[in-house]
Amino acid sequence: MTTEQKQQHATPAPAADPARGRIRLAVSGTYGVGKTTTAEALSIATGIPRTHALTSREILADLIPGKTVQELSADELILLGLRRLEERVHNEAAVPSFISDGSVVHEWVYGEARMRVGVNPGADAVVRGVKAVAGLPVKRFYQRYMDAYGVVVKQRAKRLYDAYVHLPVEFDMVDDGHRPVSERFRRLSDDLLVEALEELGIPYHVVGGTVEERLRRVLEIHRLPVVVPVADAVEQAVERVGAATAVLDAHARRMAAERDRSLRRRIRYALRY
């Protein structure tokens, strides 16, 4: 589905509800489309708290230290997804109004996409090939698990979110060697996210362009209050998110430099579906 087609299918979105004095807005989009920067800028501009889960790399440092996302088995990926879901549920329940960086549906979409593309889509060809074979005996179980997981998060999303803003894929990922997914995975995830929104019937609107263009459009669609000028909010968001990303990227480079890259090690991880 093209961006124009998605926009044509978008359900009219509600404004913030003055009677309830709240809006629960989720910023949707696949890996690397700028969700965090857009959600942070919206939060700064409106004064509405941003809720989120820690990134996969942040969680791994505590949950499964010493591994990258590319090296995780299916069991470990499920553990990672559940931990992120736990964080989202906790953080979204803590405030009456929020701008959610992603949503409870996202971890299910990423898991579903991995079932179709490969459990480690950002890994090299050797690891992907071995995992495809190693996973055959258990793939049916994991698919049933993802189906059940999808039912749970979709029901919660219908109860929780007032509306979605969906950011389409408009540019390729940064090719720095540390990304845990592939372009095929990103495009498939984008399609699955939009399909989920259509299925749920939650009002949503596809918003593209620069961060500032996105911000102005979302403020217009939802008639949100503005407490910080848009340009200032974008500048602050870019600075904050950039600083946090730089720390994670530096950590990823250190891990890569220290890691044994032998074929034996890669195959050992690949065999652990």
Short mmCIF file of C-alpha atoms in Angstrom, two decimals:
data_model
loop_
_atom_site.label_atom_id
_atom_site.label_comp_id
_atom_site.label_asym_id
_atom_site.label_seq_id
_atom_site.Cartn_x
_atom_site.Cartn_y
_atom_site.Cartn_z
CA MET A 1 0.00 0.00 0.00
CA THR A 2 1.46 3.37 -1.01
CA THR A 3 1.60 6.39 1.28
CA GLU A 4 -1.16 8.07 -0.76
CA GLN A 5 -3.37 4.99 -0.46
CA LYS A 6 -2.74 4.85 3.28
CA GLN A 7 -3.69 8.50 3.62
CA GLN A 8 -6.88 7.91 1.65
CA HIS A 9 -7.81 5.07 4.00
CA ALA A 10 -7.02 7.03 7.16
CA THR A 11 -9.88 7.35 9.61
CA PRO A 12 -10.70 10.92 10.73
CA ALA A 13 -8.89 11.54 14.01
CA PRO A 14 -10.44 13.14 17.09
CA ALA A 15 -9.24 16.25 18.82
CA ALA A 16 -8.22 16.22 22.46
CA ASP A 17 -11.32 15.75 24.60
CA PRO A 18 -11.83 18.88 26.70
CA ALA A 19 -14.48 17.13 28.86
CA ARG A 20 -12.02 14.44 29.88
CA GLY A 21 -9.07 16.81 29.69
CA ARG A 22 -6.89 14.20 28.04
CA ILE A 23 -5.69 12.55 24.85
CA ARG A 24 -3.90 9.24 24.53
CA LEU A 25 -2.08 9.47 21.22
CA ALA A 26 0.27 6.79 19.84
CA VAL A 27 2.99 7.65 17.32
CA SER A 28 3.27 4.59 15.07
CA GLY A 29 5.88 3.60 12.54
CA THR A 30 8.49 0.95 11.90
CA TYR A 31 12.15 0.91 12.83
CA GLY A 32 14.15 4.03 11.97
CA VAL A 33 11.36 6.35 10.74
CA GLY A 34 11.85 8.96 13.46
CA LYS A 35 9.17 7.95 15.99
CA THR A 36 11.20 8.95 19.02
CA THR A 37 12.18 12.38 17.70
CA THR A 38 8.63 13.11 16.55
CA ALA A 39 7.06 11.91 19.81
CA GLU A 40 9.60 13.87 21.89
CA ALA A 41 8.97 17.04 19.84
CA LEU A 42 5.20 16.61 20.25
CA SER A 43 5.65 16.19 23.99
CA ILE A 44 7.81 19.30 24.29
CA ALA A 45 5.49 21.39 22.11
CA THR A 46 2.29 20.38 23.92
CA GLY A 47 3.46 19.70 27.45
CA ILE A 48 1.84 16.24 27.26
CA PRO A 49 4.15 13.53 28.68
CA ARG A 50 5.92 11.16 26.29
CA THR A 51 5.66 7.50 27.26
CA HIS A 52 7.89 4.81 25.83
CA ALA A 53 9.74 1.58 26.43
CA LEU A 54 13.50 1.44 26.62
CA THR A 55 15.17 0.59 23.33
CA SER A 56 16.13 -3.01 22.65
CA ARG A 57 19.81 -2.17 23.09
CA GLU A 58 19.15 -0.54 26.47
CA ILE A 59 17.12 -3.51 27.72
CA LEU A 60 19.69 -6.04 26.51
CA ALA A 61 22.44 -4.45 28.58
CA ASP A 62 20.48 -5.42 31.69
CA LEU A 63 18.44 -8.42 30.56
CA ILE A 64 20.91 -10.36 28.37
CA PRO A 65 24.28 -8.58 28.73
CA GLY A 66 26.94 -9.15 26.11
CA LYS A 67 24.59 -9.89 23.20
CA THR A 68 23.30 -7.85 20.31
CA VAL A 69 19.77 -8.16 18.95
CA GLN A 70 21.17 -10.00 15.92
CA GLU A 71 22.46 -12.77 18.19
CA LEU A 72 19.26 -13.43 20.13
CA SER A 73 17.42 -16.72 19.91
CA ALA A 74 13.64 -16.77 19.42
CA ASP A 75 13.18 -17.38 23.17
CA GLU A 76 15.31 -14.36 24.00
CA LEU A 77 13.47 -12.19 21.48
CA ILE A 78 10.17 -13.15 23.15
CA LEU A 79 11.68 -12.19 26.51
CA LEU A 80 12.79 -8.85 25.07
CA GLY A 81 9.33 -8.18 23.59
CA LEU A 82 7.56 -9.00 26.85
CA ARG A 83 9.89 -6.72 28.79
CA ARG A 84 9.13 -3.84 26.42
CA LEU A 85 5.39 -4.56 26.64
CA GLU A 86 5.64 -4.51 30.45
CA GLU A 87 7.31 -1.09 30.32
CA ARG A 88 4.71 0.34 27.96
CA VAL A 89 1.79 -0.88 30.06
CA HIS A 90 3.34 0.50 33.25
CA ASN A 91 4.28 3.90 31.78
CA GLU A 92 0.99 4.44 29.95
CA ALA A 93 -1.01 3.62 33.08
CA ALA A 94 0.87 6.23 35.10
CA VAL A 95 -0.56 9.33 33.37
CA PRO A 96 -4.05 10.29 32.09
CA SER A 97 -2.71 11.94 28.89
CA PHE A 98 0.33 10.87 26.91
CA ILE A 99 2.15 10.85 23.59
CA SER A 100 3.28 7.24 23.16
CA ASP A 101 6.53 6.58 21.30
CA GLY A 102 5.25 3.47 19.53
CA SER A 103 2.44 1.41 21.04
CA VAL A 104 1.67 -1.98 22.57
CA VAL A 105 1.06 -3.27 19.03
CA HIS A 106 4.64 -2.63 17.92
CA GLU A 107 6.36 -5.55 19.64
CA TRP A 108 3.77 -7.93 18.18
CA VAL A 109 4.31 -6.50 14.68
CA TYR A 110 8.08 -6.86 14.99
CA GLY A 111 7.67 -10.46 16.20
CA GLU A 112 5.27 -11.27 13.38
CA ALA A 113 7.65 -9.77 10.83
CA ARG A 114 10.50 -11.87 12.22
CA MET A 115 8.42 -15.01 11.75
CA ARG A 116 8.09 -14.11 8.07
CA VAL A 117 11.49 -12.61 7.26
CA GLY A 118 13.71 -14.51 9.70
CA VAL A 119 14.25 -14.33 13.43
CA ASN A 120 17.39 -12.16 13.01
CA PRO A 121 16.76 -10.10 9.86
CA GLY A 122 19.75 -7.81 10.46
CA ALA A 123 22.26 -10.66 10.69
CA ASP A 124 24.53 -11.72 7.84
CA ALA A 125 23.58 -14.32 5.25
CA VAL A 126 25.32 -17.21 7.04
CA VAL A 127 23.43 -16.67 10.30
CA ARG A 128 20.09 -16.09 8.55
CA GLY A 129 20.46 -19.26 6.50
CA VAL A 130 21.37 -21.49 9.43
CA LYS A 131 18.60 -20.05 11.60
CA ALA A 132 16.03 -20.68 8.87
CA VAL A 133 16.91 -24.39 8.93
CA ALA A 134 17.36 -24.63 12.72
CA GLY A 135 13.98 -23.04 13.34
CA LEU A 136 11.85 -25.39 11.24
CA PRO A 137 10.91 -27.79 14.10
CA VAL A 138 9.68 -25.01 16.40
CA LYS A 139 8.47 -22.33 14.00
CA ARG A 140 4.84 -23.46 14.18
CA PHE A 141 4.83 -23.06 17.98
CA TYR A 142 6.31 -19.56 17.79
CA GLN A 143 3.75 -18.56 15.18
CA ARG A 144 0.91 -19.72 17.44
CA TYR A 145 2.47 -17.76 20.28
CA MET A 146 2.65 -14.60 18.14
CA ASP A 147 -0.98 -15.06 17.09
CA ALA A 148 -2.08 -15.21 20.74
CA TYR A 149 0.16 -12.27 21.65
CA GLY A 150 -1.41 -10.26 18.83
CA VAL A 151 -4.93 -10.85 20.19
CA VAL A 152 -3.92 -9.56 23.64
CA VAL A 153 -2.16 -6.37 22.48
CA LYS A 154 -4.80 -5.48 19.91
CA GLN A 155 -7.53 -5.72 22.54
CA ARG A 156 -5.53 -3.48 24.85
CA ALA A 157 -4.86 -0.97 22.06
CA LYS A 158 -8.59 -0.70 21.32
CA ARG A 159 -9.30 0.03 24.99
CA LEU A 160 -6.42 2.43 25.48
CA TYR A 161 -5.56 4.71 22.55
CA ASP A 162 -7.75 7.55 21.33
CA ALA A 163 -5.88 7.85 18.04
CA TYR A 164 -2.71 7.00 16.16
CA VAL A 165 -0.31 9.05 14.06
CA HIS A 166 1.50 6.76 11.61
CA LEU A 167 4.90 7.74 10.17
CA PRO A 168 5.56 6.05 6.81
CA VAL A 169 8.93 4.78 5.57
CA GLU A 170 10.35 7.71 3.58
CA PHE A 171 14.08 6.97 3.61
CA ASP A 172 16.50 4.07 4.04
CA MET A 173 18.16 3.24 7.34
CA VAL A 174 21.59 4.55 8.21
CA ASP A 175 24.03 1.89 7.03
CA ASP A 176 26.40 1.84 10.02
CA GLY A 177 26.59 -1.91 10.54
CA HIS A 178 24.78 -1.83 13.89
CA ARG A 179 21.16 -2.02 12.77
CA PRO A 180 19.32 -5.20 13.88
CA VAL A 181 16.87 -5.26 10.97
CA SER A 182 16.79 -5.16 7.17
CA GLU A 183 14.96 -2.94 4.69
CA ARG A 184 12.68 -5.85 3.83
CA PHE A 185 11.82 -6.18 7.53
CA ARG A 186 11.09 -2.44 7.77
CA ARG A 187 8.76 -2.40 4.77
CA LEU A 188 6.90 -5.50 5.93
CA SER A 189 6.55 -4.07 9.46
CA ASP A 190 5.17 -0.84 8.03
CA ASP A 191 2.51 -2.77 6.08
CA LEU A 192 1.63 -4.87 9.16
CA LEU A 193 1.25 -1.78 11.33
CA VAL A 194 -1.18 -0.16 8.91
CA GLU A 195 -3.10 -3.43 8.52
CA ALA A 196 -3.40 -3.62 12.31
CA LEU A 197 -4.72 -0.05 12.50
CA GLU A 198 -7.30 -0.81 9.83
CA GLU A 199 -8.36 -3.95 11.70
CA LEU A 200 -8.62 -2.15 15.05
CA GLY A 201 -10.65 0.74 13.68
CA ILE A 202 -8.76 3.22 15.85
CA PRO A 203 -8.69 6.68 14.24
CA TYR A 204 -5.31 7.27 12.59
CA HIS A 205 -3.65 9.56 10.13
CA VAL A 206 -0.49 9.03 8.07
CA VAL A 207 1.85 12.00 8.48
CA GLY A 208 5.10 12.38 6.53
CA GLY A 209 7.71 15.04 5.87
CA THR A 210 10.28 16.64 8.13
CA VAL A 211 9.89 16.51 11.89
CA GLU A 212 8.64 20.09 11.88
CA GLU A 213 6.13 19.34 9.10
CA ARG A 214 4.91 16.29 10.98
CA LEU A 215 4.58 18.26 14.17
CA ARG A 216 2.54 21.07 12.64
CA ARG A 217 0.24 18.56 10.92
CA VAL A 218 -0.41 16.56 14.10
CA LEU A 219 -1.09 19.72 16.11
CA GLU A 220 -3.58 20.76 13.43
CA ILE A 221 -5.30 17.37 13.19
CA HIS A 222 -5.78 16.95 16.94
CA ARG A 223 -6.07 20.64 17.88
CA LEU A 224 -3.52 20.15 20.63
CA PRO A 225 -2.32 22.99 22.89
CA VAL A 226 1.06 24.55 22.10
CA VAL A 227 3.19 25.58 25.07
CA VAL A 228 6.56 25.67 23.27
CA PRO A 229 6.99 27.03 19.71
CA VAL A 230 7.22 24.26 17.13
CA ALA A 231 10.70 25.16 15.87
CA ASP A 232 12.07 25.26 19.43
CA ALA A 233 10.39 21.94 20.30
CA VAL A 234 11.94 20.25 17.25
CA GLU A 235 15.38 21.66 18.03
CA GLN A 236 15.23 20.41 21.62
CA ALA A 237 13.93 16.99 20.56
CA VAL A 238 16.66 16.50 17.95
CA GLU A 239 19.30 17.44 20.51
CA ARG A 240 17.96 15.11 23.23
CA VAL A 241 17.38 12.12 20.97
CA GLY A 242 20.70 12.65 19.19
CA ALA A 243 22.61 12.66 22.48
CA ALA A 244 20.90 9.46 23.65
CA THR A 245 21.47 7.74 20.30
CA ALA A 246 25.16 8.72 20.27
CA VAL A 247 25.66 6.94 23.61
CA LEU A 248 24.00 3.76 22.31
CA ASP A 249 25.94 3.85 19.05
CA ALA A 250 29.24 4.26 20.90
CA HIS A 251 28.37 1.26 23.07
CA ALA A 252 27.49 -0.80 19.97
CA ARG A 253 30.84 0.06 18.37
CA ARG A 254 32.72 -0.96 21.52
CA MET A 255 30.89 -4.29 21.64
CA ALA A 256 31.56 -4.91 17.95
CA ALA A 257 35.27 -4.19 18.40
CA GLU A 258 35.52 -6.63 21.32
CA ARG A 259 33.43 -9.39 19.76
CA ASP A 260 34.82 -12.58 18.34
CA ARG A 261 33.63 -12.60 14.74
CA SER A 262 34.71 -16.13 13.87
CA LEU A 263 32.53 -18.30 11.67
CA ARG A 264 32.29 -20.84 14.50
CA ARG A 265 30.80 -18.26 16.87
CA ARG A 266 28.30 -17.02 14.28
CA ILE A 267 27.11 -20.56 13.52
CA ARG A 268 26.85 -21.36 17.25
CA TYR A 269 24.48 -18.42 17.74
CA ALA A 270 22.62 -19.28 14.55
CA LEU A 271 21.91 -22.81 15.73
CA ARG A 272 20.24 -21.44 18.90
CA TYR A 273 16.87 -20.70 17.30
#
